[in-house]
Structure formats: structure tokens, C-alpha cells
mmCIF file of C-alpha atoms in Angstrom:
data_model
loop_
_atom_site.group_PDB
_atom_site.id
_atom_site.type_symbol
_atom_site.label_atom_id
_atom_site.label_comp_id
_atom_site.label_asym_id
_atom_site.label_seq_id
_atom_site.Cartn_x
_atom_site.Cartn_y
_atom_site.Cartn_z
ATOM 1 C CA UNK A 42 0.000 0.000 0.000
ATOM 2 C CA UNK A 43 1.135 3.537 -0.664
ATOM 3 C CA UNK A 44 0.690 5.940 2.197
ATOM 4 C CA UNK A 45 0.628 9.638 1.377
ATOM 5 C CA UNK A 46 1.716 11.826 4.245
ATOM 6 C CA UNK A 47 0.651 15.430 4.907
ATOM 7 C CA UNK A 48 4.099 16.495 3.758
ATOM 8 C CA UNK A 49 3.345 14.992 0.332
ATOM 9 C CA UNK A 50 5.886 12.179 0.840
ATOM 10 C CA UNK A 51 4.779 8.698 -0.242
ATOM 11 C CA UNK A 52 5.703 5.566 1.702
ATOM 12 C CA UNK A 53 5.157 1.978 0.533
ATOM 13 C CA UNK A 54 3.910 -0.333 3.283
ATOM 14 C CA UNK A 55 3.171 -4.039 3.001
ATOM 15 C CA UNK A 56 -0.626 -4.496 2.880
ATOM 16 C CA UNK A 57 -0.768 -7.132 5.641
ATOM 17 C CA UNK A 58 1.467 -5.024 7.892
ATOM 18 C CA UNK A 59 -0.870 -2.060 7.425
ATOM 19 C CA UNK A 60 -4.003 -4.141 8.033
ATOM 20 C CA UNK A 61 -2.519 -5.571 11.238
ATOM 21 C CA UNK A 62 -1.553 -2.109 12.495
ATOM 22 C CA UNK A 63 -3.888 0.009 14.661
ATOM 23 C CA UNK A 64 -3.902 2.794 12.053
ATOM 24 C CA UNK A 65 -6.554 3.823 9.564
ATOM 25 C CA UNK A 66 -6.937 6.193 6.637
ATOM 26 C CA UNK A 67 -6.853 9.451 8.617
ATOM 27 C CA UNK A 68 -4.521 8.293 11.393
ATOM 28 C CA UNK A 69 -1.923 10.606 12.806
ATOM 29 C CA UNK A 70 1.499 8.956 12.998
ATOM 30 C CA UNK A 71 4.560 10.274 14.736
ATOM 31 C CA UNK A 72 7.939 9.934 13.045
ATOM 32 C CA UNK A 73 8.780 6.981 15.360
ATOM 33 C CA UNK A 74 5.478 5.242 14.632
ATOM 34 C CA UNK A 75 5.989 5.631 10.898
ATOM 35 C CA UNK A 76 9.545 4.241 11.148
ATOM 36 C CA UNK A 77 8.324 1.261 13.212
ATOM 37 C CA UNK A 78 5.633 0.582 10.599
ATOM 38 C CA UNK A 79 8.141 0.877 7.760
ATOM 39 C CA UNK A 80 10.596 -1.471 9.542
ATOM 40 C CA UNK A 81 7.895 -4.087 10.165
ATOM 41 C CA UNK A 82 6.845 -3.827 6.518
ATOM 42 C CA UNK A 83 10.437 -4.173 5.257
ATOM 43 C CA UNK A 84 10.961 -7.288 7.402
ATOM 44 C CA UNK A 85 7.748 -8.900 6.202
ATOM 45 C CA UNK A 86 8.529 -8.174 2.546
ATOM 46 C CA UNK A 87 12.110 -9.462 2.900
ATOM 47 C CA UNK A 88 10.870 -12.667 4.559
ATOM 48 C CA UNK A 89 8.255 -13.227 1.835
ATOM 49 C CA UNK A 90 10.859 -12.663 -0.867
ATOM 50 C CA UNK A 91 13.338 -15.012 0.833
ATOM 51 C CA UNK A 92 10.736 -17.788 1.072
ATOM 52 C CA UNK A 93 9.829 -17.243 -2.595
ATOM 53 C CA UNK A 94 13.489 -17.394 -3.706
ATOM 54 C CA UNK A 95 14.156 -20.535 -1.652
ATOM 55 C CA UNK A 96 11.018 -22.217 -2.965
ATOM 56 C CA UNK A 97 12.444 -21.952 -6.500
ATOM 57 C CA UNK A 98 15.912 -23.389 -5.746
ATOM 58 C CA UNK A 99 18.468 -23.970 -3.005
ATOM 59 C CA UNK A 100 20.743 -21.064 -2.191
ATOM 60 C CA UNK A 101 23.673 -20.565 0.128
ATOM 61 C CA UNK A 102 23.250 -18.011 2.870
ATOM 62 C CA UNK A 103 25.465 -15.523 1.027
ATOM 63 C CA UNK A 104 23.600 -16.025 -2.267
ATOM 64 C CA UNK A 105 20.303 -15.318 -0.494
ATOM 65 C CA UNK A 106 21.691 -12.169 1.127
ATOM 66 C CA UNK A 107 22.950 -10.908 -2.236
ATOM 67 C CA UNK A 108 19.606 -11.534 -3.916
ATOM 68 C CA UNK A 109 17.721 -9.768 -1.140
ATOM 69 C CA UNK A 110 19.948 -6.732 -1.670
ATOM 70 C CA UNK A 111 19.049 -6.549 -5.367
ATOM 71 C CA UNK A 112 16.006 -4.692 -6.567
ATOM 72 C CA UNK A 113 15.163 -3.990 -10.195
ATOM 73 C CA UNK A 114 18.563 -5.335 -11.224
ATOM 74 C CA UNK A 115 20.538 -2.990 -8.967
ATOM 75 C CA UNK A 116 22.512 -3.847 -5.840
ATOM 76 C CA UNK A 117 21.367 -1.747 -2.883
ATOM 77 C CA UNK A 118 23.968 -1.763 -0.095
ATOM 78 C CA UNK A 119 21.570 -0.118 2.365
ATOM 79 C CA UNK A 120 19.628 -3.416 2.450
ATOM 80 C CA UNK A 121 22.600 -5.478 3.676
ATOM 81 C CA UNK A 122 21.631 -5.453 7.351
ATOM 82 C CA UNK A 123 18.021 -6.445 6.654
ATOM 83 C CA UNK A 124 19.194 -9.130 4.204
ATOM 84 C CA UNK A 125 21.580 -10.587 6.804
ATOM 85 C CA UNK A 126 18.832 -10.640 9.470
ATOM 86 C CA UNK A 127 16.410 -12.322 7.057
ATOM 87 C CA UNK A 128 18.995 -14.941 6.006
ATOM 88 C CA UNK A 129 19.718 -15.640 9.683
ATOM 89 C CA UNK A 130 16.010 -16.229 10.251
ATOM 90 C CA UNK A 131 15.806 -18.555 7.230
ATOM 91 C CA UNK A 132 18.744 -20.507 8.634
ATOM 92 C CA UNK A 133 17.047 -20.779 12.048
ATOM 93 C CA UNK A 134 13.891 -22.098 10.343
ATOM 94 C CA UNK A 135 16.003 -24.713 8.549
ATOM 95 C CA UNK A 136 15.340 -23.296 5.067
ATOM 96 C CA UNK A 137 19.086 -22.739 4.553
ATOM 97 C CA UNK A 138 21.763 -25.293 5.352
ATOM 98 C CA UNK A 139 25.083 -24.470 3.716
ATOM 99 C CA UNK A 140 26.700 -27.808 4.662
ATOM 100 C CA UNK A 141 23.911 -29.905 3.087
ATOM 101 C CA UNK A 142 23.751 -27.586 0.060
ATOM 102 C CA UNK A 143 27.528 -27.829 -0.433
ATOM 103 C CA UNK A 144 27.447 -31.638 -0.176
ATOM 104 C CA UNK A 145 24.733 -31.854 -2.865
ATOM 105 C CA UNK A 146 26.596 -29.478 -5.164
ATOM 106 C CA UNK A 147 29.903 -31.305 -4.636
ATOM 107 C CA UNK A 148 28.267 -34.586 -5.747
ATOM 108 C CA UNK A 149 26.729 -32.890 -8.775
ATOM 109 C CA UNK A 150 29.941 -31.117 -9.818
ATOM 110 C CA UNK A 151 31.981 -34.305 -9.422
ATOM 111 C CA UNK A 152 29.711 -36.805 -11.150
ATOM 112 C CA UNK A 153 27.933 -34.660 -13.746
ATOM 113 C CA UNK A 154 30.706 -32.206 -14.636
ATOM 114 C CA UNK A 155 33.779 -34.300 -13.725
ATOM 115 C CA UNK A 156 35.228 -31.516 -11.569
ATOM 116 C CA UNK A 157 38.327 -32.540 -9.589
ATOM 117 C CA UNK A 158 38.391 -31.707 -5.861
ATOM 118 C CA UNK A 159 40.121 -28.344 -6.106
ATOM 119 C CA UNK A 160 37.706 -27.162 -8.797
ATOM 120 C CA UNK A 161 34.764 -28.326 -6.673
ATOM 121 C CA UNK A 162 36.114 -26.224 -3.793
ATOM 122 C CA UNK A 163 36.484 -23.181 -6.067
ATOM 123 C CA UNK A 164 32.945 -23.599 -7.413
ATOM 124 C CA UNK A 165 31.544 -23.841 -3.873
ATOM 125 C CA UNK A 166 33.467 -20.767 -2.728
ATOM 126 C CA UNK A 167 31.951 -18.840 -5.635
ATOM 127 C CA UNK A 168 28.521 -19.873 -4.362
ATOM 128 C CA UNK A 169 29.315 -18.191 -1.052
ATOM 129 C CA UNK A 170 30.058 -21.378 0.886
ATOM 130 C CA UNK A 171 32.497 -21.048 3.784
ATOM 131 C CA UNK A 172 36.003 -22.408 2.953
ATOM 132 C CA UNK A 173 35.957 -25.144 5.647
ATOM 133 C CA UNK A 174 32.509 -26.348 4.576
ATOM 134 C CA UNK A 175 33.606 -26.325 0.917
ATOM 135 C CA UNK A 176 36.669 -28.482 1.682
ATOM 136 C CA UNK A 177 34.604 -30.931 3.756
ATOM 137 C CA UNK A 178 32.009 -31.250 0.982
ATOM 138 C CA UNK A 179 34.674 -31.845 -1.679
ATOM 139 C CA UNK A 180 36.428 -34.434 0.491
ATOM 140 C CA UNK A 181 33.085 -36.141 1.150
ATOM 141 C CA UNK A 182 32.801 -37.194 -2.498
ATOM 142 C CA UNK A 183 34.824 -40.404 -2.620
ATOM 143 C CA UNK A 184 36.148 -40.313 -6.177
ATOM 144 C CA UNK A 185 39.803 -40.466 -7.219
ATOM 145 C CA UNK A 186 40.748 -37.392 -9.298
ATOM 146 C CA UNK A 187 42.852 -39.568 -11.633
ATOM 147 C CA UNK A 188 39.735 -41.632 -12.429
ATOM 148 C CA UNK A 189 37.834 -38.420 -13.117
ATOM 149 C CA UNK A 190 40.658 -37.263 -15.390
ATOM 150 C CA UNK A 191 40.453 -40.546 -17.317
ATOM 151 C CA UNK A 192 36.683 -40.145 -17.651
ATOM 152 C CA UNK A 193 37.285 -36.574 -18.844
ATOM 153 C CA UNK A 194 39.619 -37.877 -21.596
ATOM 154 C CA UNK A 195 37.096 -40.509 -22.667
ATOM 155 C CA UNK A 196 34.262 -37.989 -22.741
ATOM 156 C CA UNK A 197 36.215 -35.450 -24.799
ATOM 157 C CA UNK A 198 37.147 -38.148 -27.349
ATOM 158 C CA UNK A 199 40.607 -36.758 -27.955
ATOM 159 C CA UNK A 200 42.784 -38.517 -30.527
ATOM 160 C CA UNK A 201 45.786 -40.149 -28.928
ATOM 161 C CA UNK A 202 48.664 -37.697 -29.541
ATOM 162 C CA UNK A 203 51.429 -38.690 -31.917
ATOM 163 C CA UNK A 204 53.689 -35.776 -30.952
ATOM 164 C CA UNK A 205 54.657 -34.345 -27.581
ATOM 165 C CA UNK A 206 53.191 -30.987 -28.647
ATOM 166 C CA UNK A 207 49.717 -32.544 -28.876
ATOM 167 C CA UNK A 208 50.241 -34.334 -25.581
ATOM 168 C CA UNK A 209 51.125 -30.977 -23.965
ATOM 169 C CA UNK A 210 48.021 -29.314 -25.448
ATOM 170 C CA UNK A 211 45.690 -31.925 -23.961
ATOM 171 C CA UNK A 212 47.507 -31.847 -20.600
ATOM 172 C CA UNK A 213 47.229 -28.028 -20.541
ATOM 173 C CA UNK A 214 43.472 -28.228 -21.211
ATOM 174 C CA UNK A 215 43.107 -30.676 -18.321
ATOM 175 C CA UNK A 216 45.187 -28.478 -16.022
ATOM 176 C CA UNK A 217 42.955 -25.497 -16.860
ATOM 177 C CA UNK A 218 39.972 -27.675 -15.967
ATOM 178 C CA UNK A 219 41.498 -28.136 -12.513
ATOM 179 C CA UNK A 220 43.303 -31.477 -12.606
ATOM 180 C CA UNK A 221 46.663 -31.817 -10.851
ATOM 181 C CA UNK A 222 49.746 -32.822 -12.835
ATOM 182 C CA UNK A 223 50.088 -36.294 -11.278
ATOM 183 C CA UNK A 224 46.421 -37.109 -11.950
ATOM 184 C CA UNK A 225 46.779 -35.948 -15.564
ATOM 185 C CA UNK A 226 49.848 -38.165 -16.083
ATOM 186 C CA UNK A 227 48.174 -41.230 -14.528
ATOM 187 C CA UNK A 228 45.015 -40.719 -16.587
ATOM 188 C CA UNK A 229 46.996 -40.169 -19.795
ATOM 189 C CA UNK A 230 48.973 -43.399 -19.297
ATOM 190 C CA UNK A 231 45.816 -45.427 -18.683
ATOM 191 C CA UNK A 232 43.993 -43.766 -21.591
ATOM 192 C CA UNK A 233 46.829 -44.510 -24.023
ATOM 193 C CA UNK A 234 46.965 -48.140 -22.848
ATOM 194 C CA UNK A 235 43.210 -48.495 -23.395
ATOM 195 C CA UNK A 236 43.343 -46.933 -26.826
ATOM 196 C CA UNK A 237 46.299 -49.083 -27.921
ATOM 197 C CA UNK A 238 44.483 -52.162 -26.654
ATOM 198 C CA UNK A 239 41.389 -51.279 -28.678
#
């Protein structure tokens, strides 16, 4: 609802907050009463938006805070405190659980995208997951990075290199993807053995 004050200023108040308040159309509000009403309205709207966002997909606490600070495509730093309070409340209600979210993402990144551990950690950090939680989630996926590297080679369907230059190009691509040197070498050896055998 839009309230128009005697000064001509307009204030947007959540409809339910207004209906639950003791005020009516011609009520006289002090500055403190108006601020209390505006604060209650902001909290209700932030909570409704948080529940809506979380009903669409899982988010980390930091992702939720960032989304609550955005309005009409613009980041509004003045909303940070309210966003943090709302995210805290969502966490208390059990709607946010960064550890469980990180574990699910780590499984998905490892098995669907063939991310090695260190790339999983980086991806989780970008989602706003705490570093310790990100490392625990990545370690919780029991897959050898060398096996992932071998699967990566099979999936990409590279031709077995005839020259060291080609070998280096493939190894560099794998390193950029996040694989460690030792895992790349082990996977390459196994891959070449398989291909020769076939």
C-alpha cells in the first residue's frame, strides 16, 4: 500500500502489515510510529521474498543475502543489514543449510561435470560457501581425481597424440579444468593403454 503523508511524501507499506496495524486512513502517525511501521513492513517483505526465492531453488546463505539486496537489477547496499537478518532467520527455520547444500553441489559437480576436488572447492566458494565447509564437501565425495581425469579424456574423445606438442596441449586443457599434474599423467597413461588395446 502507498501511504501519502501530509508532507506529500509517499511511503510503501506491506498491505498485511498495514491491516494488522492500529492505524486507519486518517490516522496521525509520529515519526517513530511511521519508522516502526516501515521497519515491520520491510521485514515482512524481505521474509516473503526469501521464502519465494528458496522455494524456486536452493541457495547458500550468502547467495540469499545478495539476492535480497538486489532490486530492479541494482545492488542496494543499504539493504545489507536487513538481508543478513532475514537470512539468519531462514537458517534458524532450517530453510538454509550451507553444509547440506555444499554436499549436494559437490556430488553434482563431481559426477555430472567431472570436476576434480580443487575445482569443486572453487565452485563452492563462488557460491558463497564457507572455505571449511567447501573443503569438507569436496572431500566427502569419494572419487579419485585420476579416475575423473580418465573419464574426462574418454568424454572429450581426444585422438591419442602422436607428438609431444599434442600431448602438452591436452595436458594443458586438463590443467585449466582443474586437474593436478600427477592425476593428468596417470590418466593419460591409462587412456593410451586403453586406446592401444582397442
